[in-house]
mmCIF file of C-alpha atoms and ligand atoms in Angstrom:
data_model
loop_
_atom_site.group_PDB
_atom_site.id
_atom_site.type_symbol
_atom_site.label_atom_id
_atom_site.label_comp_id
_atom_site.label_asym_id
_atom_site.label_seq_id
_atom_site.Cartn_x
_atom_site.Cartn_y
_atom_site.Cartn_z
ATOM 1 C CA MET A 1 177.978 -31.977 -55.013
ATOM 2 C CA SER A 2 175.622 -30.033 -57.297
ATOM 3 C CA LYS A 3 176.099 -30.184 -61.027
ATOM 4 C CA THR A 4 176.902 -27.032 -62.925
ATOM 5 C CA ILE A 5 177.216 -25.586 -66.401
ATOM 6 C CA LYS A 6 179.061 -22.428 -67.267
ATOM 7 C CA ILE A 7 177.186 -19.543 -68.996
ATOM 8 C CA ASP A 8 179.454 -16.666 -70.152
ATOM 9 C CA GLY A 9 182.107 -17.803 -67.533
ATOM 10 C CA ILE A 10 179.596 -18.025 -64.649
ATOM 11 C CA GLU A 11 179.065 -21.328 -62.801
ATOM 12 C CA VAL A 12 175.346 -22.053 -62.793
ATOM 13 C CA PRO A 13 173.924 -25.041 -60.842
ATOM 14 C CA PHE A 14 171.151 -27.169 -62.511
ATOM 15 C CA GLU A 15 168.891 -30.116 -61.624
ATOM 16 C CA THR A 16 168.629 -33.295 -63.784
ATOM 17 C CA GLY A 17 165.834 -32.623 -66.295
ATOM 18 C CA GLN A 18 166.452 -28.764 -66.511
ATOM 19 C CA THR A 19 167.271 -27.233 -69.897
ATOM 20 C CA ILE A 20 169.935 -24.617 -70.212
ATOM 21 C CA MET A 21 167.112 -22.100 -70.266
ATOM 22 C CA ASP A 22 165.691 -23.390 -66.999
ATOM 23 C CA ALA A 23 169.062 -23.157 -65.357
ATOM 24 C CA ALA A 24 169.770 -19.645 -66.718
ATOM 25 C CA LEU A 25 166.408 -18.371 -65.482
ATOM 26 C CA ALA A 26 166.902 -19.848 -62.007
ATOM 27 C CA ALA A 27 170.342 -18.161 -61.972
ATOM 28 C CA ASP A 28 168.886 -14.740 -63.073
ATOM 29 C CA ILE A 29 170.747 -14.975 -66.314
ATOM 30 C CA TYR A 30 168.698 -13.644 -69.245
ATOM 31 C CA ILE A 31 168.741 -15.410 -72.520
ATOM 32 C CA PRO A 32 166.522 -13.626 -75.071
ATOM 33 C CA HIS A 33 163.541 -15.636 -76.113
ATOM 34 C CA LEU A 34 159.956 -15.123 -77.553
ATOM 35 C CA CYS A 35 158.374 -18.630 -77.798
ATOM 36 C CA HIS A 36 159.319 -19.870 -74.406
ATOM 37 C CA LYS A 37 157.206 -19.650 -71.296
ATOM 38 C CA PRO A 38 157.996 -21.706 -68.135
ATOM 39 C CA GLY A 39 155.207 -24.144 -67.467
ATOM 40 C CA LEU A 40 154.576 -24.748 -71.227
ATOM 41 C CA SER A 41 156.360 -27.430 -73.376
ATOM 42 C CA PRO A 42 159.470 -25.875 -75.028
ATOM 43 C CA HIS A 43 159.054 -25.218 -78.717
ATOM 44 C CA GLY A 44 162.516 -24.142 -79.984
ATOM 45 C CA SER A 45 160.977 -22.255 -82.937
ATOM 46 C CA CYS A 46 161.822 -18.512 -82.474
ATOM 47 C CA LYS A 47 165.623 -19.333 -82.390
ATOM 48 C CA LEU A 48 166.327 -16.229 -80.327
ATOM 49 C CA CYS A 49 167.723 -18.253 -77.451
ATOM 50 C CA THR A 50 170.325 -19.870 -79.644
ATOM 51 C CA VAL A 51 173.523 -20.264 -77.663
ATOM 52 C CA ASP A 52 176.919 -21.703 -78.333
ATOM 53 C CA VAL A 53 177.557 -24.934 -76.242
ATOM 54 C CA ASN A 54 181.135 -26.094 -76.542
ATOM 55 C CA GLY A 55 181.226 -24.518 -79.964
ATOM 56 C CA ARG A 56 177.836 -25.816 -81.242
ATOM 57 C CA ALA A 57 174.777 -23.656 -81.852
ATOM 58 C CA VAL A 58 171.651 -25.055 -80.019
ATOM 59 C CA SER A 59 168.412 -23.669 -78.670
ATOM 60 C CA ALA A 60 168.695 -23.087 -74.899
ATOM 61 C CA CYS A 61 164.979 -23.695 -74.286
ATOM 62 C CA THR A 62 165.209 -27.327 -75.622
ATOM 63 C CA MET A 63 168.791 -28.404 -74.774
ATOM 64 C CA PRO A 64 169.067 -30.314 -71.560
ATOM 65 C CA ALA A 65 171.657 -28.898 -69.250
ATOM 66 C CA GLU A 66 174.706 -31.247 -68.890
ATOM 67 C CA ALA A 67 177.706 -31.039 -66.530
ATOM 68 C CA GLY A 68 180.709 -29.507 -68.116
ATOM 69 C CA GLN A 69 178.866 -27.453 -70.785
ATOM 70 C CA GLU A 70 180.632 -24.182 -71.536
ATOM 71 C CA ILE A 71 178.121 -21.858 -72.947
ATOM 72 C CA ASP A 72 178.338 -18.556 -74.726
ATOM 73 C CA ASN A 73 175.192 -16.446 -74.484
ATOM 74 C CA ASN A 74 175.590 -12.710 -74.243
ATOM 75 C CA THR A 75 178.282 -12.193 -77.048
ATOM 76 C CA PRO A 76 178.229 -9.558 -79.874
ATOM 77 C CA GLU A 77 178.118 -12.277 -82.482
ATOM 78 C CA LEU A 78 174.990 -14.062 -81.054
ATOM 79 C CA ASN A 79 173.208 -10.801 -80.348
ATOM 80 C CA GLU A 80 173.728 -9.695 -83.908
ATOM 81 C CA VAL A 81 172.135 -12.905 -85.137
ATOM 82 C CA ARG A 82 169.265 -12.407 -82.702
ATOM 83 C CA LYS A 83 168.853 -8.871 -83.881
ATOM 84 C CA SER A 84 168.542 -10.093 -87.492
ATOM 85 C CA ILE A 85 165.870 -12.703 -86.399
ATOM 86 C CA THR A 86 164.026 -9.953 -84.705
ATOM 87 C CA GLN A 87 164.211 -7.709 -87.709
ATOM 88 C CA MET A 88 162.785 -10.576 -89.864
ATOM 89 C CA LEU A 89 159.952 -10.959 -87.468
ATOM 90 C CA PHE A 90 159.072 -7.255 -87.838
ATOM 91 C CA VAL A 91 159.140 -7.162 -91.704
ATOM 92 C CA GLU A 92 157.278 -10.497 -91.944
ATOM 93 C CA GLY A 93 154.221 -8.940 -90.241
ATOM 94 C CA ASN A 94 152.687 -5.512 -90.056
ATOM 95 C CA HIS A 95 153.934 -3.868 -86.878
ATOM 96 C CA LEU A 96 152.926 -0.291 -86.537
ATOM 97 C CA CYS A 97 153.887 0.244 -82.875
ATOM 98 C CA PRO A 98 152.695 3.827 -82.350
ATOM 99 C CA SER A 99 149.124 2.655 -82.977
ATOM 100 C CA CYS A 100 149.282 -0.634 -81.224
ATOM 101 C CA GLU A 101 147.640 -1.133 -77.754
ATOM 102 C CA LYS A 102 150.392 -3.618 -76.770
ATOM 103 C CA SER A 103 153.236 -0.917 -77.276
ATOM 104 C CA GLY A 104 155.091 -0.815 -73.983
ATOM 105 C CA ASP A 105 153.805 -4.283 -73.011
ATOM 106 C CA CYS A 106 155.120 -6.060 -76.042
ATOM 107 C CA THR A 107 157.898 -8.543 -75.719
ATOM 108 C CA LEU A 108 158.873 -8.305 -79.430
ATOM 109 C CA GLN A 109 159.277 -4.538 -79.173
ATOM 110 C CA ALA A 110 161.152 -4.849 -75.921
ATOM 111 C CA VAL A 111 163.514 -7.529 -77.242
ATOM 112 C CA ALA A 112 164.191 -5.225 -80.275
ATOM 113 C CA TYR A 113 165.176 -2.527 -77.836
ATOM 114 C CA HIS A 114 167.318 -4.815 -75.756
ATOM 115 C CA LEU A 115 169.224 -5.882 -78.932
ATOM 116 C CA GLY A 116 169.630 -2.215 -80.156
ATOM 117 C CA MET A 117 167.537 -2.692 -83.305
ATOM 118 C CA LEU A 118 166.955 0.672 -84.939
ATOM 119 C CA ASP A 119 165.302 -0.358 -88.178
ATOM 120 C CA GLY A 120 163.703 -3.426 -90.007
ATOM 121 C CA HIS A 121 166.830 -3.752 -92.245
ATOM 122 C CA TYR A 122 165.025 -6.224 -94.634
ATOM 123 C CA PRO A 123 162.483 -5.226 -97.198
ATOM 124 C CA GLN A 124 158.906 -5.138 -95.693
ATOM 125 C CA PHE A 125 156.604 -7.993 -96.799
ATOM 126 C CA TYR A 126 153.278 -6.123 -96.098
ATOM 127 C CA PRO A 127 151.355 -9.561 -95.796
ATOM 128 C CA ARG A 128 147.592 -9.416 -96.084
ATOM 129 C CA ARG A 129 146.267 -11.162 -93.037
ATOM 130 C CA GLU A 130 142.701 -11.189 -91.585
ATOM 131 C CA VAL A 131 141.726 -9.493 -88.362
ATOM 132 C CA ASP A 132 139.084 -11.480 -86.324
ATOM 133 C CA ALA A 133 137.064 -9.135 -84.229
ATOM 134 C CA SER A 134 134.051 -11.567 -84.106
ATOM 135 C CA HIS A 135 134.427 -12.459 -80.397
ATOM 136 C CA PRO A 136 132.585 -10.101 -77.971
ATOM 137 C CA THR A 137 135.635 -9.727 -75.662
ATOM 138 C CA LEU A 138 138.685 -10.788 -77.676
ATOM 139 C CA VAL A 139 140.283 -9.549 -80.798
ATOM 140 C CA LEU A 140 142.819 -11.588 -83.009
ATOM 141 C CA ASP A 141 144.979 -9.258 -85.176
ATOM 142 C CA ARG A 142 147.030 -11.592 -87.318
ATOM 143 C CA ASP A 143 149.170 -8.627 -88.628
ATOM 144 C CA ARG A 144 151.044 -8.788 -85.383
ATOM 145 C CA CYS A 145 151.185 -12.562 -84.898
ATOM 146 C CA ILE A 146 154.893 -13.939 -84.731
ATOM 147 C CA MET A 147 153.708 -17.573 -84.878
ATOM 148 C CA CYS A 148 155.354 -18.358 -81.446
ATOM 149 C CA GLU A 149 152.550 -20.875 -80.819
ATOM 150 C CA LEU A 150 152.345 -19.738 -77.100
ATOM 151 C CA CYS A 151 148.536 -19.479 -77.518
ATOM 152 C CA VAL A 152 148.422 -22.812 -79.263
ATOM 153 C CA ARG A 153 150.247 -24.590 -76.361
ATOM 154 C CA ALA A 154 148.448 -22.627 -73.535
ATOM 155 C CA SER A 155 145.042 -23.586 -74.997
ATOM 156 C CA ARG A 156 146.098 -27.206 -75.344
ATOM 157 C CA GLU A 157 148.220 -27.697 -72.285
ATOM 158 C CA CYS A 158 146.569 -25.279 -69.665
ATOM 159 C CA ASP A 159 143.049 -24.628 -70.797
ATOM 160 C CA GLY A 160 142.351 -28.280 -72.025
ATOM 161 C CA LYS A 161 141.158 -27.024 -75.352
ATOM 162 C CA ASP A 162 142.480 -26.762 -78.749
ATOM 163 C CA VAL A 163 141.406 -23.288 -80.027
ATOM 164 C CA PHE A 164 144.512 -22.357 -82.133
ATOM 165 C CA ALA A 165 146.779 -23.883 -84.692
ATOM 166 C CA ILE A 166 149.351 -22.813 -87.229
ATOM 167 C CA SER A 167 148.463 -23.607 -90.824
ATOM 168 C CA GLY A 168 150.130 -23.036 -94.211
ATOM 169 C CA ARG A 169 153.683 -22.478 -95.334
ATOM 170 C CA GLY A 170 156.075 -19.674 -96.260
ATOM 171 C CA THR A 171 154.316 -16.315 -96.531
ATOM 172 C CA SER A 172 150.814 -17.876 -96.246
ATOM 173 C CA ARG A 173 151.625 -19.379 -92.881
ATOM 174 C CA GLN A 174 149.268 -17.994 -90.274
ATOM 175 C CA LEU A 175 147.370 -18.725 -87.092
ATOM 176 C CA ILE A 176 144.052 -20.341 -87.511
ATOM 177 C CA VAL A 177 141.075 -20.808 -85.113
ATOM 178 C CA ASN A 178 139.607 -24.266 -84.735
ATOM 179 C CA SER A 179 135.955 -23.593 -85.061
ATOM 180 C CA GLU A 180 133.390 -24.410 -87.703
ATOM 181 C CA THR A 181 133.560 -20.965 -89.265
ATOM 182 C CA GLY A 182 137.258 -20.240 -88.350
ATOM 183 C CA LYS A 183 136.068 -17.397 -86.295
ATOM 184 C CA LEU A 184 136.959 -16.770 -82.553
ATOM 185 C CA ALA A 185 133.325 -16.145 -81.727
ATOM 186 C CA ASP A 186 132.510 -19.736 -82.747
ATOM 187 C CA SER A 187 135.378 -21.336 -80.902
ATOM 188 C CA ASP A 188 135.262 -22.387 -77.218
ATOM 189 C CA ILE A 189 137.863 -19.817 -76.063
ATOM 190 C CA GLU A 190 136.755 -17.873 -72.871
ATOM 191 C CA PRO A 191 138.274 -14.510 -71.713
ATOM 192 C CA ASP A 192 139.689 -16.168 -68.559
ATOM 193 C CA ASP A 193 141.584 -18.778 -70.621
ATOM 194 C CA MET A 194 145.380 -18.594 -70.485
ATOM 195 C CA ALA A 195 145.347 -18.639 -74.288
ATOM 196 C CA ALA A 196 143.557 -15.345 -74.204
ATOM 197 C CA HIS A 197 146.384 -13.586 -72.190
ATOM 198 C CA ILE A 198 149.642 -15.291 -73.134
ATOM 199 C CA CYS A 199 150.296 -13.532 -76.456
ATOM 200 C CA PRO A 200 153.645 -11.743 -76.140
ATOM 201 C CA VAL A 201 152.685 -9.267 -78.814
ATOM 202 C CA GLY A 202 149.457 -7.375 -79.758
ATOM 203 C CA ALA A 203 147.941 -10.174 -81.770
ATOM 204 C CA ILE A 204 145.376 -11.374 -79.164
ATOM 205 C CA LEU A 205 144.027 -8.612 -77.091
ATOM 206 C CA ILE A 206 141.112 -8.111 -74.665
ATOM 207 C CA LYS A 207 138.470 -5.652 -75.949
ATOM 208 C CA ASP A 208 137.449 -2.699 -73.997
ATOM 209 C CA HIS A 209 140.736 -2.319 -72.008
ATOM 210 C CA GLY A 210 142.550 -0.049 -74.512
ATOM 211 C CA TYR A 211 145.017 2.391 -72.865
ATOM 212 C CA GLU A 212 143.798 1.630 -69.237
ATOM 213 C CA VAL A 213 147.576 1.833 -68.509
ATOM 214 C CA PRO A 214 148.839 4.950 -70.166
ATOM 215 C CA ILE A 215 152.043 4.709 -72.529
ATOM 216 C CA GLY A 216 154.977 5.677 -70.239
ATOM 217 C CA ARG A 217 153.760 3.529 -67.374
ATOM 218 C CA ARG A 218 153.654 0.135 -69.058
ATOM 219 C CA THR A 219 155.767 -2.898 -68.211
ATOM 220 C CA PHE A 220 158.716 -2.245 -70.580
ATOM 221 C CA ASP A 221 158.569 1.517 -70.185
ATOM 222 C CA LEU A 222 159.602 0.825 -66.459
ATOM 223 C CA HIS A 223 161.860 -2.318 -66.827
ATOM 224 C CA SER A 224 164.000 -3.815 -69.573
ATOM 225 C CA VAL A 225 162.959 -7.169 -71.030
ATOM 226 C CA ALA A 226 165.772 -8.918 -69.101
ATOM 227 C CA GLU A 227 164.640 -7.489 -65.684
ATOM 228 C CA THR A 228 161.055 -8.191 -66.599
ATOM 229 C CA ASP A 229 161.595 -11.730 -67.657
ATOM 230 C CA LEU A 230 163.819 -12.538 -64.624
ATOM 231 C CA GLU A 231 161.387 -11.065 -62.197
ATOM 232 C CA GLU A 232 158.475 -12.782 -63.972
ATOM 233 C CA VAL A 233 156.555 -9.506 -64.018
ATOM 234 C CA ILE A 234 154.663 -10.696 -67.070
ATOM 235 C CA LEU A 235 151.651 -12.808 -66.461
HETATM 236 FE FE1 SF4 B 301 154.919 -2.963 -82.138
HETATM 237 FE FE2 SF4 B 301 154.592 -5.209 -80.585
HETATM 238 FE FE3 SF4 B 301 152.396 -4.005 -81.463
HETATM 239 FE FE4 SF4 B 301 153.945 -5.344 -83.176
HETATM 240 S S1 SF4 B 301 152.821 -6.136 -81.498
HETATM 241 S S2 SF4 B 301 153.078 -3.396 -83.389
HETATM 242 S S3 SF4 B 301 156.084 -4.976 -82.257
HETATM 243 S S4 SF4 B 301 153.957 -3.085 -80.053
HETATM 244 FE FE1 SF4 B 302 152.071 -16.245 -80.600
HETATM 245 FE FE2 SF4 B 302 150.209 -14.271 -80.213
HETATM 246 FE FE3 SF4 B 302 150.539 -15.409 -82.501
HETATM 247 FE FE4 SF4 B 302 149.500 -16.857 -80.634
HETATM 248 S S1 SF4 B 302 148.611 -15.031 -81.543
HETATM 249 S S2 SF4 B 302 150.998 -17.496 -82.117
HETATM 250 S S3 SF4 B 302 150.649 -16.200 -78.899
HETATM 251 S S4 SF4 B 302 152.045 -14.220 -81.490
#
């Protein structure tokens, strides 16, 4: 007999070793998330995937599925908290969507739409962060970085390199490049690396491809983030 958990009242089967997120994705149940990508080690940092398990708040991407768990996911209360987290991510960086090449392909923007976010709500931080355009084919715009560490993990776990890291605390926390000069051009990143393509926002972009797909025909112009995530359209 297969083991099951219950998500929003729906019986969901799982295998030993799967997390709640793994089981939900396999059952086509969307749990909002930004720092999770199947195939990379779970990180549990964005907190968007926080669910209630038998009354206790846990991250679905790190919590192992266990038989008998009763999980609340798509509730007004949890989605309100997720919206606040998303609003904080917007005000902590400099997100000017109309001028961003990632607009329409951006998971942060799509999650904001999904959660019904209409404004930043919190005061804007306007942090000063450096843009690194030194690399011939890649650009790193830290203004849009949400510190999800997907590029850090992809570089280490998939590319066998260690190009990125997060450094600093509080408002001075930022993505750094592991090279002698701290510049992308002097790192060993290559355009085909997974780390160069995994960014869910417009912080790491490939040069010379701007607006190849017109706005209106991009991923999230055509599908919601929930549909896209479950169909694995991204990547
Ligand atoms: Fe907007 Fe996403 Fe670009 Fe930020 S990264 S400016 S949220 S489209
Ligand atoms: Fe995440 Fe992109 Fe920032 Fe890397 S550059 S930490 S992938 S948001």
